[in-house]
XYZ file of C-alpha atoms in Angstrom:
434
model
C -48.872 -14.652 55.455
C -50.171 -10.945 56.629
C -47.669 -8.436 56.625
C -48.363 -7.582 60.351
C -44.857 -8.723 61.398
C -43.236 -7.035 57.204
C -39.596 -7.041 58.082
C -39.060 -9.161 61.414
C -36.939 -12.257 60.702
C -37.191 -15.440 62.972
C -34.846 -14.575 66.025
C -31.469 -16.306 66.041
C -29.490 -16.950 69.772
C -26.669 -14.436 68.590
C -25.163 -13.216 72.010
C -22.611 -11.502 70.561
C -24.677 -9.677 67.626
C -24.471 -5.711 67.245
C -26.754 -3.682 69.707
C -29.457 -2.917 67.117
C -30.038 -6.088 66.227
C -33.556 -8.064 67.620
C -31.955 -11.537 68.716
C -31.784 -13.895 71.896
C -28.622 -12.830 73.783
C -29.206 -15.510 76.468
C -31.738 -18.081 75.524
C -30.183 -20.816 73.262
C -33.047 -23.239 73.376
C -30.900 -26.257 73.011
C -28.060 -25.232 75.177
C -28.266 -27.842 78.169
C -28.286 -26.797 81.827
C -28.732 -28.996 84.924
C -29.383 -31.893 82.401
C -31.909 -30.755 80.136
C -32.048 -27.910 77.265
C -33.403 -24.073 78.337
C -36.460 -25.132 76.418
C -37.016 -28.492 77.892
C -37.100 -26.501 81.293
C -38.583 -23.297 80.842
C -41.548 -24.545 78.556
C -42.101 -21.167 77.116
C -45.711 -19.733 76.313
C -47.401 -16.992 74.746
C -50.685 -15.502 76.301
C -53.381 -15.109 73.445
C -55.233 -12.311 75.317
C -52.297 -9.867 76.278
C -50.512 -10.648 72.841
C -53.758 -10.165 70.303
C -57.013 -9.277 72.212
C -55.956 -6.559 74.548
C -56.809 -3.289 73.261
C -54.235 -1.333 75.164
C -56.273 0.528 77.939
C -55.897 0.816 81.683
C -58.125 1.533 84.314
C -57.752 5.662 83.293
C -57.913 5.482 79.728
C -59.537 3.309 76.513
C -58.009 1.582 73.420
C -54.763 2.592 71.796
C -54.093 -0.202 70.150
C -55.377 -0.508 66.058
C -54.898 -3.931 65.242
C -56.152 -4.724 61.801
C -58.093 -8.378 63.481
C -60.048 -6.430 66.225
C -63.571 -7.034 65.769
C -66.414 -9.983 66.205
C -66.342 -12.106 63.311
C -64.943 -15.286 62.494
C -62.846 -13.939 59.423
C -61.081 -11.395 62.085
C -60.542 -14.119 64.615
C -58.822 -16.493 61.798
C -56.528 -13.374 60.792
C -56.140 -13.157 64.341
C -55.365 -16.656 64.640
C -53.000 -16.403 61.422
C -51.100 -13.138 63.076
C -50.329 -14.925 66.303
C -48.737 -18.411 64.544
C -46.682 -15.945 62.608
C -45.205 -14.152 65.840
C -45.007 -17.796 67.505
C -42.517 -18.684 64.220
C -40.433 -15.391 64.957
C -40.160 -16.349 68.547
C -39.918 -20.179 68.251
C -41.194 -20.758 71.872
C -42.733 -24.038 72.202
C -46.279 -23.328 73.768
C -49.288 -20.631 73.684
C -51.877 -20.141 76.362
C -55.897 -19.026 75.444
C -59.394 -18.002 76.787
C -61.928 -18.939 74.931
C -63.026 -15.334 74.287
C -59.760 -14.540 73.297
C -59.970 -16.809 70.056
C -63.609 -16.981 69.081
C -66.169 -13.984 68.763
C -68.676 -13.338 71.020
C -72.395 -14.939 69.815
C -75.929 -14.124 70.756
C -76.115 -17.420 73.119
C -74.110 -19.928 74.413
C -74.764 -22.320 71.395
C -73.585 -19.758 69.009
C -70.358 -19.472 71.760
C -69.755 -23.028 71.010
C -69.991 -23.426 67.365
C -67.475 -20.000 66.799
C -65.237 -21.586 69.661
C -65.194 -25.098 67.855
C -64.555 -23.531 64.709
C -61.814 -21.425 65.104
C -60.205 -24.459 66.671
C -60.489 -26.610 63.824
C -58.708 -23.760 62.276
C -56.056 -23.665 65.544
C -55.461 -27.360 64.703
C -54.760 -26.927 61.389
C -51.920 -24.651 62.139
C -50.310 -26.641 65.102
C -50.158 -29.841 63.067
C -48.223 -27.569 60.526
C -45.687 -27.270 63.396
C -47.069 -24.393 65.388
C -46.439 -24.725 69.019
C -48.673 -26.407 71.592
C -51.300 -25.588 73.639
C -49.954 -25.702 77.203
C -53.339 -24.722 78.523
C -56.608 -23.333 78.117
C -59.153 -21.801 79.737
C -62.693 -19.947 79.873
C -63.037 -16.420 80.021
C -65.565 -15.919 83.002
C -65.580 -12.576 84.563
C -65.498 -10.203 81.458
C -69.104 -10.176 80.014
C -71.573 -8.400 82.140
C -73.170 -11.393 83.231
C -70.365 -12.239 85.107
C -70.467 -8.976 87.164
C -71.527 -11.119 89.817
C -69.224 -14.099 89.556
C -69.565 -17.245 87.747
C -69.411 -20.202 90.097
C -70.326 -18.040 92.950
C -73.061 -16.229 91.296
C -76.107 -15.562 93.372
C -78.240 -16.146 90.267
C -78.068 -20.101 89.605
C -78.561 -19.427 85.790
C -75.517 -17.508 85.533
C -73.225 -21.131 87.183
C -75.320 -23.348 84.846
C -74.018 -21.162 82.087
C -70.584 -21.107 83.718
C -70.797 -24.862 83.665
C -71.292 -25.097 80.238
C -68.355 -23.108 79.118
C -65.896 -24.639 80.861
C -66.954 -27.840 79.644
C -66.736 -26.840 76.018
C -63.523 -25.209 76.774
C -61.708 -28.381 78.215
C -63.395 -30.141 75.670
C -61.693 -27.863 73.002
C -58.122 -27.672 75.016
C -58.562 -31.941 75.429
C -58.789 -31.922 71.288
C -55.828 -29.769 70.808
C -53.746 -31.263 73.164
C -53.330 -29.032 75.529
C -51.164 -30.391 78.907
C -53.648 -28.458 81.798
C -56.549 -26.602 82.063
C -56.736 -23.314 84.084
C -59.473 -22.005 86.301
C -58.701 -18.164 87.117
C -61.770 -16.887 88.902
C -62.130 -13.338 88.376
C -64.959 -12.296 89.907
C -65.342 -15.265 92.211
C -65.354 -13.014 95.461
C -67.614 -10.096 96.446
C -67.465 -6.343 97.120
C -69.822 -6.156 99.848
C -70.715 -8.621 102.850
C -74.147 -6.557 102.961
C -75.459 -8.582 100.161
C -73.287 -11.523 100.020
C -73.627 -14.896 101.768
C -70.021 -16.482 101.708
C -70.824 -19.859 102.781
C -73.276 -20.377 100.206
C -71.009 -18.995 97.311
C -67.837 -21.220 98.642
C -70.288 -24.223 98.509
C -70.771 -22.933 94.850
C -67.472 -22.643 94.346
C -66.235 -26.564 95.697
C -69.367 -27.859 93.851
C -68.367 -26.533 90.232
C -64.161 -27.605 90.926
C -65.557 -31.639 92.126
C -67.634 -31.036 88.606
C -64.594 -29.918 86.653
C -62.630 -32.668 88.069
C -65.114 -35.498 87.329
C -65.463 -34.581 84.202
C -61.572 -34.558 83.289
C -61.817 -37.871 84.188
C -64.492 -39.191 82.029
C -62.996 -37.698 78.854
C -59.648 -38.640 79.539
C -57.978 -35.535 80.168
C -54.550 -36.395 81.198
C -53.386 -32.728 81.784
C -53.246 -30.786 85.281
C -56.426 -28.879 86.446
C -54.934 -25.744 87.696
C -56.225 -22.995 90.042
C -54.542 -19.649 89.551
C -54.887 -17.440 92.777
C -55.292 -13.916 93.092
C -55.910 -11.624 96.484
C -58.194 -8.951 95.051
C -58.668 -6.987 91.719
C -61.169 -6.942 89.878
C -63.372 -8.507 92.429
C -62.592 -6.377 96.233
C -62.254 -9.886 98.154
C -61.693 -12.548 96.225
C -61.913 -16.428 97.611
C -58.667 -17.872 96.093
C -56.238 -15.319 97.717
C -53.009 -17.315 97.899
C -51.660 -20.656 97.249
C -52.170 -21.167 101.493
C -55.808 -20.330 101.080
C -56.627 -22.395 98.118
C -55.137 -25.400 99.573
C -57.319 -25.183 102.450
C -60.553 -24.876 100.120
C -58.876 -28.314 98.253
C -58.629 -29.996 101.150
C -62.136 -28.697 102.713
C -63.792 -30.250 99.009
C -61.665 -33.489 98.992
C -59.718 -32.087 96.176
C -56.024 -31.588 97.282
C -54.469 -34.521 94.943
C -56.654 -33.411 92.283
C -55.878 -29.615 91.266
C -52.549 -27.877 91.439
C -51.415 -24.168 90.828
C -50.838 -21.780 88.383
C -48.711 -19.115 90.177
C -48.423 -15.482 89.012
C -45.475 -13.134 90.087
C -48.303 -10.618 90.075
C -50.460 -12.358 92.077
C -47.820 -13.196 94.450
C -46.953 -9.194 95.014
C -50.691 -8.424 95.177
C -51.077 -10.686 97.948
C -48.385 -8.932 99.708
C -46.119 -12.137 99.286
C -42.795 -13.035 97.112
C -43.200 -14.988 93.829
C -40.829 -17.147 95.592
C -42.594 -17.949 98.922
C -45.646 -18.883 96.871
C -43.630 -21.576 94.493
C -42.181 -22.840 97.912
C -45.180 -23.133 99.377
C -47.026 -24.914 96.511
C -44.009 -27.284 96.464
C -43.998 -27.845 99.973
C -47.845 -29.027 100.010
C -47.163 -30.823 96.279
C -49.598 -28.473 94.265
C -47.337 -26.608 92.372
C -48.119 -26.910 88.559
C -47.187 -23.755 86.349
C -46.162 -20.000 85.951
C -47.087 -16.558 84.596
C -43.790 -14.927 84.273
C -45.231 -11.287 84.981
C -44.239 -8.533 87.339
C -46.365 -5.795 88.824
C -45.335 -2.336 88.795
C -44.269 -1.749 92.577
C -45.470 1.534 92.830
C -48.966 0.976 91.457
C -51.681 -0.642 93.638
C -53.177 -2.708 90.940
C -52.331 -5.802 88.643
C -50.182 -3.987 85.319
C -48.884 -7.464 83.960
C -45.381 -6.226 82.871
C -42.954 -8.331 81.404
C -40.300 -9.904 83.330
C -36.790 -7.546 83.455
C -35.270 -8.496 87.178
C -32.914 -11.177 86.809
C -32.307 -11.754 90.467
C -36.127 -11.786 91.124
C -36.121 -14.442 87.703
C -33.494 -16.390 89.668
C -34.592 -17.024 93.125
C -38.342 -18.451 91.453
C -36.469 -21.035 89.072
C -34.173 -22.037 91.981
C -37.338 -23.238 93.321
C -38.904 -24.501 90.942
C -35.568 -26.812 90.263
C -35.401 -27.538 93.708
C -38.909 -28.807 93.411
C -37.889 -31.471 90.200
C -39.396 -28.980 87.511
C -42.124 -28.749 85.413
C -44.084 -31.632 84.260
C -47.241 -30.336 82.667
C -46.407 -26.653 83.334
C -44.435 -24.100 82.077
C -43.484 -20.344 81.741
C -46.592 -18.497 80.127
C -45.992 -14.835 79.553
C -49.037 -13.337 80.629
C -47.959 -9.888 79.934
C -48.734 -6.758 77.856
C -47.429 -4.310 76.128
C -47.204 -0.754 77.689
C -50.103 1.325 76.152
C -47.396 3.822 74.234
C -46.215 0.344 72.547
C -47.694 0.631 69.218
C -45.391 -0.933 67.236
C -45.638 -4.657 65.773
C -41.918 -5.313 66.742
C -42.487 -4.570 70.224
C -44.598 -7.630 70.569
C -41.405 -9.222 69.412
C -38.906 -7.294 71.384
C -40.843 -7.370 74.743
C -40.929 -11.491 74.326
C -37.587 -11.783 73.477
C -36.495 -9.601 76.278
C -38.367 -11.885 78.396
C -37.315 -14.995 76.917
C -33.685 -13.634 77.874
C -34.217 -12.682 81.348
C -35.517 -15.824 81.942
C -32.709 -17.717 80.717
C -30.499 -15.902 82.840
C -32.219 -16.519 86.044
C -32.259 -20.265 84.882
C -28.961 -20.683 84.474
C -28.343 -18.566 87.376
C -30.623 -20.574 89.594
C -29.099 -24.064 88.462
C -25.435 -22.782 89.462
C -26.521 -22.112 92.670
C -28.280 -25.483 93.028
C -25.172 -27.068 92.081
C -22.916 -24.681 94.248
C -25.657 -25.922 97.019
C -24.324 -22.989 99.304
C -27.780 -22.172 100.190
C -29.238 -25.472 101.026
C -25.867 -26.179 102.961
C -26.805 -23.011 105.296
C -30.382 -24.350 104.978
C -29.341 -27.960 106.716
C -27.116 -26.137 109.305
C -29.379 -23.779 110.621
C -31.964 -27.035 111.347
C -29.376 -29.485 112.353
C -30.462 -29.637 115.666
C -33.611 -31.299 114.646
C -32.068 -34.404 113.295
C -30.889 -35.377 116.809
C -33.338 -38.055 118.113
C -34.462 -36.224 121.440
C -35.506 -33.312 118.880
C -37.135 -35.848 116.673
C -39.127 -37.163 119.597
C -40.334 -33.122 120.799
C -42.271 -33.513 117.256
C -43.809 -37.150 117.436
C -44.621 -38.187 120.677
C -43.717 -36.445 123.559
C -46.191 -34.044 125.574
C -45.737 -31.019 126.876
C -45.331 -31.966 130.490
C -42.304 -34.547 129.188
C -40.547 -31.494 127.439
C -40.759 -29.328 129.734
C -39.040 -32.240 132.305
C -36.269 -32.459 129.925
C -35.582 -28.730 129.665
C -35.616 -28.650 133.719
C -33.200 -31.820 134.012
C -30.763 -30.637 131.045
C -30.448 -27.316 132.077
C -31.274 -26.507 128.419
C -31.373 -22.529 128.058
C -30.642 -21.874 124.439
C -28.892 -18.691 123.214
C -30.151 -16.953 119.794
C -28.207 -18.290 116.371
C -27.436 -15.835 113.518
C -29.946 -16.161 110.758
C -27.047 -14.981 108.357
C -29.258 -13.570 105.948
C -27.429 -10.705 104.414
C -24.553 -13.419 104.396
C -26.676 -15.271 101.954
C -28.313 -12.155 100.173
C -24.285 -12.021 99.156
C -24.160 -15.379 98.533
C -26.798 -15.268 95.816
C -25.792 -11.932 94.328
C -22.010 -13.833 93.365
C -24.562 -15.488 90.501
C -27.148 -13.014 89.818
């Protein structure tokens, strides 16, 4: 045991505890909601990178955190893992997630990176076998190192493409070995800064080929989890190819992968794309590609991805409404891809931030389940589109031509009048639950 979280007790569900006690006030992992426990519904995961690898910088200033495990040695990587699993024990969440570069030191070449990754994976495997949380998903960091400054799969240098492919393979191997339930691809540098030096068609073909190879390798090694893409419209790259769900789906269709790959969706990325989180979730669900989520928000006054913990029950409730409506998670879950504010220096801040976020999600889940059970939103939607259930309206969708529909409008004297969308009434309805 380390002494990093000395004095902090494992969190318990205690809604009536004094205000100064660090407890769960809404998240009761064993409470049954809509037929499953909260733990089964929410499937919480902690992100290794923000919680244990992030130094506390922002676009205008450097490191503010002074963690005892910061450094590029295997001993420090093991210390980082020790602290991580101590935090997992305090919070009791069922999953965690990582990039390769989060858990292993950077080596001098690819072979050393792979040795380091496999060595630390052995250490994580021991901790998981001793009762630690499971791996929700693994991924490769193909954006931080300077070799990726022009992209990974989309890099103009074929050797960077090859390095990226080899790195993905090693990370998929470790994810598979640790029992990961998904493998995520986030292309932070898969885009371009200017068209003056960019061949869009070439880079798109490279990205498609990389993803095809990932899917092929998944089947070759017998990985039963999902392959997930995480869309983001901008930052760090000015124009990113995986802008949002609709854009990624078009890419998947183009390369014959729409039945092989699903989405890992993040609230903050949805906001940067000009969408709401529930829009992206509903779009993915409608296309059959909803996989998992990163539950972290942005600051609405800032123009970049601030990765803050969720704190708005109404926003979270609408997100879980779409997830529950789609049938809930299978291999996916709720990952906190969120980081402390750079002034939050104390170890207890790491615990309190996650505890508060878990409570917000629990409240949102219960509100979403109550809305679904009540049925008011679905009843209002059905009523709004009820006219489409008639045989005539269905024929307009399936078999008739412009000419025949035009003739029907004339013959029947169709003269439609506007109908209220009842938006404010439905907003009032939602507010009854949140």
